[in-house]
Short mmCIF file of C-alpha atoms and ligand atoms in Angstrom, two decimals:
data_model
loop_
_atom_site.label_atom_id
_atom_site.label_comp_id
_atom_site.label_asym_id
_atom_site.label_seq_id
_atom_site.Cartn_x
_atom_site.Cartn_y
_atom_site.Cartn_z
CA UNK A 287 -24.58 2.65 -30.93
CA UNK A 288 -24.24 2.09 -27.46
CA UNK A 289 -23.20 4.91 -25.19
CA UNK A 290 -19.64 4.75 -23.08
CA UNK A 291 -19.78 4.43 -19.32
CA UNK A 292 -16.91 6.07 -17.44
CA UNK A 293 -15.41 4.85 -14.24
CA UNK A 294 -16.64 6.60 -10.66
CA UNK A 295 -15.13 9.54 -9.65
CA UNK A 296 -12.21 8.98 -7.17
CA UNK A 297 -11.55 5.40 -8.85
CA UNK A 298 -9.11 4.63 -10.96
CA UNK A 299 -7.75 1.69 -13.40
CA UNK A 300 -4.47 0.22 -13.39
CA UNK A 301 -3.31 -0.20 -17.26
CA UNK A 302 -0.60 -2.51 -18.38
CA UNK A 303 2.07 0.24 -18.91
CA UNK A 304 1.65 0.95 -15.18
CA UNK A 305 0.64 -1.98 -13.28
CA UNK A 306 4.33 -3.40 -13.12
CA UNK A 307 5.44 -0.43 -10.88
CA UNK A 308 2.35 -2.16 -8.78
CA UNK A 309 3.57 -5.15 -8.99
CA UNK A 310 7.31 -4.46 -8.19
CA UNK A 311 6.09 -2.24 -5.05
CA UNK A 312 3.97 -4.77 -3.39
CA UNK A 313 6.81 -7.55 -4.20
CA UNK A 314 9.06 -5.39 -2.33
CA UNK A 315 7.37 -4.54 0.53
CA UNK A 316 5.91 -7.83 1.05
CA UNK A 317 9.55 -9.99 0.99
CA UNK A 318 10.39 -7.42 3.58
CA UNK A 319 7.19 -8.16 5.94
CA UNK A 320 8.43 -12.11 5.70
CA UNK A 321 11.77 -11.73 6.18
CA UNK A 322 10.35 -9.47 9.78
CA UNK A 323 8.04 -12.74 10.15
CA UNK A 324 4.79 -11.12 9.81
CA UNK A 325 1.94 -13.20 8.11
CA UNK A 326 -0.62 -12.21 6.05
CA UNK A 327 -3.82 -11.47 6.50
CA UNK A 328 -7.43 -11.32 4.13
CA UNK A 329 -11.08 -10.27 4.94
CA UNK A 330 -14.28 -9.23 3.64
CA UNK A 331 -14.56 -5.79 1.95
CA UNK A 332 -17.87 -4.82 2.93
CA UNK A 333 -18.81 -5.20 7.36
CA UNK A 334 -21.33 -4.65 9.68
CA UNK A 335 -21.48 -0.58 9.49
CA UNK A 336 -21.69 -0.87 13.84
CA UNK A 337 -18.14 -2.54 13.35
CA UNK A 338 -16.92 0.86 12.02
CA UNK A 339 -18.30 2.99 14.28
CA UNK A 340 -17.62 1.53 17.29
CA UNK A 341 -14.08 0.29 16.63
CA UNK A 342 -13.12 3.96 14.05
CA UNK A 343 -15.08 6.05 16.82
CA UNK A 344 -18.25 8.18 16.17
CA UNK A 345 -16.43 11.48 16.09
CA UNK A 346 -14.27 11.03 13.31
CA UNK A 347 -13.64 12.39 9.44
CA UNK A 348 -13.95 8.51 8.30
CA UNK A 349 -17.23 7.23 10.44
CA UNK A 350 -18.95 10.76 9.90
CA UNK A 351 -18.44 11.34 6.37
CA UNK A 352 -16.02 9.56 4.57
CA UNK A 353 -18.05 5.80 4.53
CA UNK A 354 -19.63 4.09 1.19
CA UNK A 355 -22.63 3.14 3.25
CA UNK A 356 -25.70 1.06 2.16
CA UNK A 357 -28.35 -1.25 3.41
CA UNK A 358 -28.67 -4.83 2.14
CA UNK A 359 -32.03 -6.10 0.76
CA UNK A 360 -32.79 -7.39 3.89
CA UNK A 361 -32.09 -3.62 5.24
CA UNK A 362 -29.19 -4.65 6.86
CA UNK A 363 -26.41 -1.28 7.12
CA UNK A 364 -22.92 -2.42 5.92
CA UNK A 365 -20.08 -0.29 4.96
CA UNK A 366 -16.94 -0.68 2.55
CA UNK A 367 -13.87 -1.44 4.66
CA UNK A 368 -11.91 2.82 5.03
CA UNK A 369 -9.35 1.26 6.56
CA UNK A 370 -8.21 -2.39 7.65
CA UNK A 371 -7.46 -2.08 11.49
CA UNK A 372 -11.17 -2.48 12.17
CA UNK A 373 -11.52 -5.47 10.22
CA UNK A 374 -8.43 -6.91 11.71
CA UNK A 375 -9.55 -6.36 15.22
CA UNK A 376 -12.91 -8.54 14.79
CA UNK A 377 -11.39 -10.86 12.71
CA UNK A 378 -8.60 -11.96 15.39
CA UNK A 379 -11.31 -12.19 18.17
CA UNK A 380 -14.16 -14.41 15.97
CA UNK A 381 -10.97 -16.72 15.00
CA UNK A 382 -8.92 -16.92 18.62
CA UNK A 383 -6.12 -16.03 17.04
CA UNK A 384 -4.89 -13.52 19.76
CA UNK A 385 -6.52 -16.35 23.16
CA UNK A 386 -2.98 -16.78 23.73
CA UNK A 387 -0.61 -15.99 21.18
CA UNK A 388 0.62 -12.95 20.08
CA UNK A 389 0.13 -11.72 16.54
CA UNK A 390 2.09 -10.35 14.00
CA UNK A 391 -0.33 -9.60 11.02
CA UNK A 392 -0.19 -7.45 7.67
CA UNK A 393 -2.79 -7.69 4.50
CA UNK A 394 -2.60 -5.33 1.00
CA UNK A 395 -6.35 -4.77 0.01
CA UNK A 396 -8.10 -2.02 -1.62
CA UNK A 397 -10.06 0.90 0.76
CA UNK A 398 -12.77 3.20 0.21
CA UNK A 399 -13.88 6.44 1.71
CA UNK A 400 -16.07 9.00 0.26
CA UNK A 401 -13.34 11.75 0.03
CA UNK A 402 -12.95 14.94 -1.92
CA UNK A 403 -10.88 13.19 -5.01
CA UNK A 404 -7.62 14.95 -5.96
CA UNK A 405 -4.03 14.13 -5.94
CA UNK A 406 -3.21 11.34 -3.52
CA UNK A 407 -6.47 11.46 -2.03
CA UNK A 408 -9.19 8.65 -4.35
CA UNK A 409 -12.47 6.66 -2.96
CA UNK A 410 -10.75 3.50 -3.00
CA UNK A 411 -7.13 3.60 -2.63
CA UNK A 412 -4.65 0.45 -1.24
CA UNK A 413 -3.08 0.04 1.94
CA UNK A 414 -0.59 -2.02 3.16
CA UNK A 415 -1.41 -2.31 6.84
CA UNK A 416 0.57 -4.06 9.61
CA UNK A 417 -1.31 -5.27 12.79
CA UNK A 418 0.78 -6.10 16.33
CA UNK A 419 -0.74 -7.57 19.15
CA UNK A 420 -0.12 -8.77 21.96
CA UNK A 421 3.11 -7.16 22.82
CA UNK A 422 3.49 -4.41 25.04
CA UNK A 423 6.73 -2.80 24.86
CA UNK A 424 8.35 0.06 22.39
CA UNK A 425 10.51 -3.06 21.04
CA UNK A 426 7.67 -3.76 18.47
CA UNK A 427 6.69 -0.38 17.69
CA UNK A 428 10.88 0.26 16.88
CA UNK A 429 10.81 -2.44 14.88
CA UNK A 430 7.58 -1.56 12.98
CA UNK A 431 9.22 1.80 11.78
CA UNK A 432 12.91 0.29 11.15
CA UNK A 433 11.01 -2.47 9.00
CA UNK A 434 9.36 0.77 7.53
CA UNK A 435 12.26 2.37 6.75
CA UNK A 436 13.89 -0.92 5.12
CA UNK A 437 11.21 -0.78 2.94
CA UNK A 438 11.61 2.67 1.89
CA UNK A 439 15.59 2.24 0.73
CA UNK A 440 14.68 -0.90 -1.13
CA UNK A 441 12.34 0.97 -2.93
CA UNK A 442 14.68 3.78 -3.61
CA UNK A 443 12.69 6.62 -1.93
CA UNK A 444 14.86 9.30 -0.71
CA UNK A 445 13.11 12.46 1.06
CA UNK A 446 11.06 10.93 3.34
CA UNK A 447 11.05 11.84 7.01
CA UNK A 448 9.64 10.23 10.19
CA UNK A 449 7.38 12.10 12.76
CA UNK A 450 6.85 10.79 15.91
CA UNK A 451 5.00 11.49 19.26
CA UNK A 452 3.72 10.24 22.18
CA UNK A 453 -0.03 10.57 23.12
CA UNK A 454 0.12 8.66 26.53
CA UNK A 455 -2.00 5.97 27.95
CA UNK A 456 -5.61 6.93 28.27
CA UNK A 457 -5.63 8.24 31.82
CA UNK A 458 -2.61 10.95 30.76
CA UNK A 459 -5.07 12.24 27.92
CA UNK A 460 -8.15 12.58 29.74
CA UNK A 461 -6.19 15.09 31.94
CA UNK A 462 -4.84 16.71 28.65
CA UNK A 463 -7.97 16.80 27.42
CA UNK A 464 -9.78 18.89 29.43
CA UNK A 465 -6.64 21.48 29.62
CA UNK A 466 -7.18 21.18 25.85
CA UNK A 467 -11.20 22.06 25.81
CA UNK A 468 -10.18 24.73 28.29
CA UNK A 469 -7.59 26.98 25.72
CA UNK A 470 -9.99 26.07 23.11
CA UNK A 471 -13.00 27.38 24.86
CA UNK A 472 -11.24 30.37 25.38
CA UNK A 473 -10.13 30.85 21.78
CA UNK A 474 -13.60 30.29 20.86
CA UNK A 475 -13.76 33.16 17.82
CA UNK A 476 -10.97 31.25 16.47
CA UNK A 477 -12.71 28.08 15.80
CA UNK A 478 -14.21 26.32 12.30
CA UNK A 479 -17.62 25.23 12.12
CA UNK A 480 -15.72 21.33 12.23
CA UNK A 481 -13.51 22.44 15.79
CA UNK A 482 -16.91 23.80 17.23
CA UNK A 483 -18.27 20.55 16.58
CA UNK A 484 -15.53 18.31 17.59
CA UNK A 485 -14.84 20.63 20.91
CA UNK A 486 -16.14 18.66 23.84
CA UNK A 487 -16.41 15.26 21.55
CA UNK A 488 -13.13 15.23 20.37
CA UNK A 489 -10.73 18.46 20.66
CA UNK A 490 -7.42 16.61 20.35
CA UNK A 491 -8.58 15.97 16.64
CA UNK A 492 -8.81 19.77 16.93
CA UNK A 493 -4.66 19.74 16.55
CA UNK A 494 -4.71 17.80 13.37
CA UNK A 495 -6.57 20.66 11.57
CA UNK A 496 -5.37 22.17 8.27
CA UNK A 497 -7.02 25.43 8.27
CA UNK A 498 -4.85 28.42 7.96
CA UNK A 499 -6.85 30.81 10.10
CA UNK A 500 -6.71 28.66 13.33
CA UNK A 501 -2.85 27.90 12.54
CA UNK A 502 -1.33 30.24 14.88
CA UNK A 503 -3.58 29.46 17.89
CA UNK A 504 -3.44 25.44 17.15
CA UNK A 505 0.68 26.35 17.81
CA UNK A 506 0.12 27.90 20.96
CA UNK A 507 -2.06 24.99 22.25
CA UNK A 508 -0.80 23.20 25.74
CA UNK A 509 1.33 20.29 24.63
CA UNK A 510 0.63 16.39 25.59
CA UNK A 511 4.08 16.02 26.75
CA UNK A 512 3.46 18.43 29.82
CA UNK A 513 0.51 15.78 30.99
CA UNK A 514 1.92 12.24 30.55
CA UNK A 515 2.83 10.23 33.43
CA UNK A 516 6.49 8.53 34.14
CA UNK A 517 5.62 5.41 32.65
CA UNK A 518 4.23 6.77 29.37
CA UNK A 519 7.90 9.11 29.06
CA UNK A 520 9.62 6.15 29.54
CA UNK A 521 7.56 4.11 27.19
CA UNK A 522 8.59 6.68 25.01
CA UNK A 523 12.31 7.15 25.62
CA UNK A 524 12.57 3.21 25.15
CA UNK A 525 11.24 3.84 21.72
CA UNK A 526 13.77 5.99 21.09
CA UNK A 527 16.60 4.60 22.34
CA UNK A 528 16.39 1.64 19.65
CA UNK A 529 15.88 4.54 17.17
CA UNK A 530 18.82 5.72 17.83
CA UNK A 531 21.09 2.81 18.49
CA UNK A 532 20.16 1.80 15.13
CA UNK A 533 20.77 5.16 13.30
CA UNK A 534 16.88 5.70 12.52
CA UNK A 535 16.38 9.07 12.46
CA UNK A 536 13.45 10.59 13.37
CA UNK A 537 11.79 14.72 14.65
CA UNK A 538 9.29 14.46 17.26
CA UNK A 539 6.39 16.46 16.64
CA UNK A 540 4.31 17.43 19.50
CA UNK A 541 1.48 17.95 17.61
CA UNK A 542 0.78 14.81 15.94
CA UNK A 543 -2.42 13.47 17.07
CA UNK A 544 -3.15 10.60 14.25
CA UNK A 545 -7.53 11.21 13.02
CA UNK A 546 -8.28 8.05 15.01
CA UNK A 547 -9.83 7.91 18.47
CA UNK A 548 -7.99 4.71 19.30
CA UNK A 549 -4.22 5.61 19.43
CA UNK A 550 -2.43 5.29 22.89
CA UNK A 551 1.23 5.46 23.49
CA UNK A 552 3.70 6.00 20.37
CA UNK A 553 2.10 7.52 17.16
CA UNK A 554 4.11 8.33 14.02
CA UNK A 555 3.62 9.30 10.37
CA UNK A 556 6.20 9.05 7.67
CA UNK A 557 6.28 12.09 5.37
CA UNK A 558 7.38 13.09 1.93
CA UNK A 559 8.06 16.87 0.32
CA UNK A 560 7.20 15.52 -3.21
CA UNK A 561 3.64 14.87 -3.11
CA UNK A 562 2.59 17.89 -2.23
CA UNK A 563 0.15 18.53 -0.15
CA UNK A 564 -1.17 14.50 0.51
CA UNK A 565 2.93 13.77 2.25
CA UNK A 566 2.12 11.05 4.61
CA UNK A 567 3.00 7.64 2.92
CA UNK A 568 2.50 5.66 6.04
CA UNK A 569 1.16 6.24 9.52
CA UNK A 570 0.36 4.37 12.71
CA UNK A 571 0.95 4.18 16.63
CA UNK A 572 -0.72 1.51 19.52
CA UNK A 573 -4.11 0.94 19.88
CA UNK A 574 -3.65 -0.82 23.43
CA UNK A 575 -7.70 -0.43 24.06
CA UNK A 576 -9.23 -1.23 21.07
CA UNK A 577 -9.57 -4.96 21.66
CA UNK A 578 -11.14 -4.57 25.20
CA UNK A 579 -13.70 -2.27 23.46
CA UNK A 580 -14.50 -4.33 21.08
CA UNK A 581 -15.24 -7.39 23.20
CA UNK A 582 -11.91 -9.23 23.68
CA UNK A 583 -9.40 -9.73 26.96
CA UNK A 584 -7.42 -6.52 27.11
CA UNK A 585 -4.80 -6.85 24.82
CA UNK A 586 -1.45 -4.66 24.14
CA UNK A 587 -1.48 -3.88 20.01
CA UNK A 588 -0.05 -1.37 17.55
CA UNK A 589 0.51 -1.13 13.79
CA UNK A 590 0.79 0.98 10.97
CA UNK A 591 -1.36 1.49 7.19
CA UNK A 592 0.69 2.75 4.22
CA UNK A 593 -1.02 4.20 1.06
CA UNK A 594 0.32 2.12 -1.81
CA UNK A 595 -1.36 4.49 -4.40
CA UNK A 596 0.90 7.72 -2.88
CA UNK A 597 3.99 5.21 -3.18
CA UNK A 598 3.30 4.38 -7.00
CA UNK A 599 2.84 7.95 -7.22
CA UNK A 600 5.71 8.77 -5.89
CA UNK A 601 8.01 6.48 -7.74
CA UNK A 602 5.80 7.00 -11.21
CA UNK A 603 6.73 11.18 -10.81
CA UNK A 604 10.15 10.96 -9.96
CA UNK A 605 11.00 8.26 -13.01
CA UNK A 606 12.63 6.13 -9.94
CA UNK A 607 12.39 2.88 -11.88
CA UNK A 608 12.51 1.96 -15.23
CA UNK A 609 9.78 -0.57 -16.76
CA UNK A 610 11.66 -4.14 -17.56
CA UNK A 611 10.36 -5.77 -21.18
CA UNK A 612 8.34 -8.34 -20.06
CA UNK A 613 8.72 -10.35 -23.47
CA UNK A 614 11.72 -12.56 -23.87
CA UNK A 615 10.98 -14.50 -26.93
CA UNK A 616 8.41 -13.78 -29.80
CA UNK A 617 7.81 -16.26 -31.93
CA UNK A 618 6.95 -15.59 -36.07
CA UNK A 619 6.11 -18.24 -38.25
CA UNK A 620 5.57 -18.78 -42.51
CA UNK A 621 1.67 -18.11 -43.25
CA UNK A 622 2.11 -20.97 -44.98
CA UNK A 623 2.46 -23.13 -41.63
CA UNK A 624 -0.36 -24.93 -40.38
CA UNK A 625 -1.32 -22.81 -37.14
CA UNK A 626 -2.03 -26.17 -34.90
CA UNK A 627 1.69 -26.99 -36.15
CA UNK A 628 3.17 -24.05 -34.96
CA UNK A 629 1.49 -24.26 -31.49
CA UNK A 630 2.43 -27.25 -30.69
CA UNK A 631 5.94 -26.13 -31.52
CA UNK A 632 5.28 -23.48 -28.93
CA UNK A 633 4.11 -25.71 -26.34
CA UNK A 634 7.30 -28.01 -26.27
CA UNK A 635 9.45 -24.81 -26.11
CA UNK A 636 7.25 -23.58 -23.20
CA UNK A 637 7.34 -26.85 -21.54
CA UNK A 638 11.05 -27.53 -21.42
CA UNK A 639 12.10 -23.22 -20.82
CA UNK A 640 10.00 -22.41 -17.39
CA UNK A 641 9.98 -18.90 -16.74
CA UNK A 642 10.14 -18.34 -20.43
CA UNK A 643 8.13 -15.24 -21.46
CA UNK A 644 7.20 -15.78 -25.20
CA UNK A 645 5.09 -14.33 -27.14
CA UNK A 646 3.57 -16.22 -30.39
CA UNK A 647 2.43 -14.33 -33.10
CA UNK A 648 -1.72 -14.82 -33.62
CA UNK A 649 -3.21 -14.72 -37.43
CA UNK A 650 -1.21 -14.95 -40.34
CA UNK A 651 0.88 -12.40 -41.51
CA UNK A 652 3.72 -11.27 -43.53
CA UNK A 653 6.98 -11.72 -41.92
CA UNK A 654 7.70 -7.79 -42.02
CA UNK A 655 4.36 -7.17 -40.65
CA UNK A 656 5.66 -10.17 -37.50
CA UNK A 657 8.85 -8.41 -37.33
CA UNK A 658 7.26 -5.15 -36.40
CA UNK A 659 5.20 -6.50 -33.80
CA UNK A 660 8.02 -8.22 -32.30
CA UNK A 661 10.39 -5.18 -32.34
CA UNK A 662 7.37 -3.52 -30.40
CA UNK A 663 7.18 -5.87 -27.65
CA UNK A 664 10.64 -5.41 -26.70
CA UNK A 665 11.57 -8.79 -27.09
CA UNK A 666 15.21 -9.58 -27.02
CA UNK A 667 14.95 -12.54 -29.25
CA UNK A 668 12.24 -13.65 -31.94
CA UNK A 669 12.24 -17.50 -33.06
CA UNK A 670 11.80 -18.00 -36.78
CA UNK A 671 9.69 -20.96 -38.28
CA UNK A 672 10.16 -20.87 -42.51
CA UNK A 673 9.44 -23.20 -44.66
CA UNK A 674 13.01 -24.32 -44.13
CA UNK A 675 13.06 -24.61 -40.25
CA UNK A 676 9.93 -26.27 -40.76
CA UNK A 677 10.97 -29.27 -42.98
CA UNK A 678 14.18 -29.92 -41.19
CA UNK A 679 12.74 -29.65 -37.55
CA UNK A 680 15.13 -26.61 -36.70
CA UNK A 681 14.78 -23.15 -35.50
CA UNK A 682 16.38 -19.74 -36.37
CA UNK A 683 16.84 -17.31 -33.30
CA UNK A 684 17.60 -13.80 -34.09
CA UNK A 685 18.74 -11.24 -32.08
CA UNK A 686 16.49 -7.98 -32.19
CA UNK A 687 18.35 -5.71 -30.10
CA UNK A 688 22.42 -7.56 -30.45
CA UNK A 689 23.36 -6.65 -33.66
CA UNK A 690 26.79 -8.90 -33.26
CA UNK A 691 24.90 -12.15 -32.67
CA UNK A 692 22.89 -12.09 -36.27
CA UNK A 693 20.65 -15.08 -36.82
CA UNK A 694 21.50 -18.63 -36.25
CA UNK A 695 19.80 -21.45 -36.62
CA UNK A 696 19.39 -24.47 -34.21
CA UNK A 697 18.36 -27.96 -33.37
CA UNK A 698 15.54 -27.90 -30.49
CA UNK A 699 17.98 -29.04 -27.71
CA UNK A 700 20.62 -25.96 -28.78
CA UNK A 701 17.36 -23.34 -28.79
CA UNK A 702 16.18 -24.56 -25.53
CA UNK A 703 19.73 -24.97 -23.74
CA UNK A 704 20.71 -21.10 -25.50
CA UNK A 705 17.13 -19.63 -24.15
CA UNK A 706 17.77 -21.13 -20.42
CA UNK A 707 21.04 -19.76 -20.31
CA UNK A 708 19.86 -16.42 -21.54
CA UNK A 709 17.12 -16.32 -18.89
CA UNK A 710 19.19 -16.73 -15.51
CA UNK A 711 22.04 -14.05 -17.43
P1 ATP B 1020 -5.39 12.25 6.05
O1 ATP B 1020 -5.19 13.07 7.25
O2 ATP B 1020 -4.42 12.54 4.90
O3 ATP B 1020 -6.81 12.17 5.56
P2 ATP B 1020 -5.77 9.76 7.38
O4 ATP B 1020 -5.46 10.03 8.79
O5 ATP B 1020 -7.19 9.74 6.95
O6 ATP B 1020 -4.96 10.76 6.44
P3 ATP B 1020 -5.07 6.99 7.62
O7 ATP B 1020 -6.44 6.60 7.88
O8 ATP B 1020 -4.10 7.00 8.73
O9 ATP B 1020 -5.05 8.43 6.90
O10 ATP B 1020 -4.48 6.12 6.43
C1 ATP B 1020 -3.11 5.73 6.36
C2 ATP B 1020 -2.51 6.11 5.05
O11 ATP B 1020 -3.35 5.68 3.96
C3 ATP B 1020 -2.37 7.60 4.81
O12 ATP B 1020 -1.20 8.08 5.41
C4 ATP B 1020 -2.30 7.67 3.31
O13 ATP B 1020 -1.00 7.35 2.85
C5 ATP B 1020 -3.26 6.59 2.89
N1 ATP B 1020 -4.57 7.18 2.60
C6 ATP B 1020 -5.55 7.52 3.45
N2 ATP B 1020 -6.63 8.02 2.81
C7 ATP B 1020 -6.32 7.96 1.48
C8 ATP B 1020 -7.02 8.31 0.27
N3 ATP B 1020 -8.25 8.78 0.29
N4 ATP B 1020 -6.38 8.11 -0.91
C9 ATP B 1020 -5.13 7.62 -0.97
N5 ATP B 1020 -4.42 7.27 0.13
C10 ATP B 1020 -5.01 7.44 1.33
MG1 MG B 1021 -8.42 11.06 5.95
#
């Protein structure tokens, strides 16, 4: 007897029963993305592990100890993609899709990071990401987080909230910066082994930390806003002016510094109560240097990655939707049928009905023993071959779940022009 191997931990499988709420999610979200214009997007899971750290940013949770890492047999180091902006970046420079053109780009692939596994948090989980560039003004980023928010009342989530802030253009921060390693220094007893290490390398990080103990000095810290130049407010302002001309509401949080070195400008996360303690569903802000540091023309860019396995979550807990039968039609037959006969039966029906979902019963079998199984798959009709039907070329639909409509038999033309009508009712 062999011996069962289990999936890693942090993975997970996707079984029939749930992969329609999957399914349903990314149909959603991805009619909303074309009817916004944006195109998709695909590339390779595993890159050069330089293209992480130099686009992600040395100092970081993800580059320093969140990456499935490994060298090729020819010793080559190349990493599973954490997240997609990285990916994005190189792959819109190697193809010259941004020498002159702006860009409006998404993809829906899976991630992985090497993360403490618990709810909301796995080693590979999906995002939905959505990559801008070549536009410079708060006009994209608004319409990034009202397409966001379409998204969210389509899908019929309810308690989700937007954060926003502004973290300035790059000369604003360096100022903040050292203001920042300044109060930190002085609150030195205060600091985790992690804030210690991040201090001089990367103390705005510092901000985004969750330990309890440093809570009350991380609340007294100097704020951004206090250091960003005119240009960067009103950068900001015209962000929120389309917020609120178009009734988006939205808290601004001070605080929010997004884990990524790269952010400029606007940065936002939305948020949920009833998660717990994973609540951000989506998060984002503009990246205007990342292209210029990773070899290209200096161009204006922002976007945004949602985790699709927190949304299935989300909707899976609360019972939001309810799972559609996916069988229309299941099809029993006489034992005494030859089974090449009843296929091609099949095959005609399936031929003339497109769209049809039908279900033929496989091996021989009573008719009770059919019945069952067709009960089970929650088909609304089952087509009956007897002897009878057989002989004279007809078919008998019965109704599993309509008690009224009974069983009636038809001619080929009556099945097929019954079953069309039922499947656009
Ligand atoms: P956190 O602070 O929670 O670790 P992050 O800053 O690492 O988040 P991003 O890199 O911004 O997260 O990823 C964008 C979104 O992708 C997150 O808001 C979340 O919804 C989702 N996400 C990130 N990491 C995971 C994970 N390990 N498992 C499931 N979803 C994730
Ligand atoms: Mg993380």
């Amino acid at each position: 007897m062999g011996q069962k191997i289990n999936r890693l931990k942090g993975m997970y499988d996707v079984t029939p029963d749930q992969v329609w709420v999957w399914q349903r999610l990314e149909h959603t979200i991805t009619a909303i993305l074309k009817e916004y214009g944006y195109q998709e997007i695909r590339f390779p899971i595993l890159e050069k592990t330089t293209l992480f750290h130099s686009a992600i940013g040395e100092v970081t949770d993800v580059v320093e100890k969140e990456m499935f890492t490994f060298n090729t047999r020819k010793g080559e180091s190349v990493s599973l993609r954490p997240e997609g902006t990285a990916s994005t970046v190189r792959m819109v420079l190697q193809n010259g899709l941004i020498f002159n053109d702006p860009q409006k780009l998404w993809y829906n692939c899976p991630m992985f990071r090497y993360e403490k596994p618990q709810k909301g948090r796995n080693r590979q989980f999906s995002q939905v990401g959505v990559e801008v560039f070549g536009f410079d003004g708060p006009d994209v980023d608004a319409e990034l987080l009202l397409m966001t928010s379409k998204m969210w009342q389509q899908l019929g989530l309810k308690n989700v909230r937007l954060e926003l802030n502004t973290l300035g253009p790059a000369e604003c921060r360096a100022a903040y910066r050292d203001v920042l390693i300044s109060y930190f220094e002085k609150h030195n007893d205060v600091l985790d082994e992690e804030a210690k290490n991040r201090l001089y390398s990367n103390p705005l990080r510092i901000l985004d930390s969750k330990n309890p103990n440093m809570r009350s000095m991380i609340a007294n810290a100097p704020l951004i806003k206090d250091y960003l130049s005119e240009s960067s407010q009103a950068h900001f302002k015209g962000l929120c002016e389309i917020l609120d001309a178009c009734g988006l509401a939205y808290q601004i949080n001070h605080k929010l510094v997004r884990g990524l070195d790269y952010y400029t400008h606007n940065v936002f996360e939305w948020v949920t109560d009833d998660l717990g303690a994973q609540g951000t569903i989506c998060a984002g802000g503009r990246y205007d240097r990342l292209v210029e540091m990773q070899g290209g023309k200096s161009t204006p860019a922002t976007g945004f990655a949602m985790g699709v396995d927190r949304l299935v979550e989300l909707i899976s807990d609360h019972d939001l939707w309810q799972p559609v039968a996916q069988t229309h039609v299941y099809m029993v037959y006489d034992k005494a049928i030859p089974g090449h006969e009843v296929f091609q039966l099949a095959e005609s029906i399936r031929g003339a009905i497109p769209g049809l979902n039908m279900m033929v019963n496989m091996g021989q079998a009573s008719f009770k023993s059919q019945f069952k199984k067709a009960d089970k798959s929650g088909a609304k009709f089952a087509i009956i071959i007897g002897e009878e039907e057989f002989e004279q070329q007809t078919y008998s639909l019965k109704a599993l779940q309509d008690r009224a409509f009974g069983q009636q038999q038809m001619s080929f033309e009556e099945l097929v022009s019954f079953l069309s009508s039922a499947l656009t009712a």
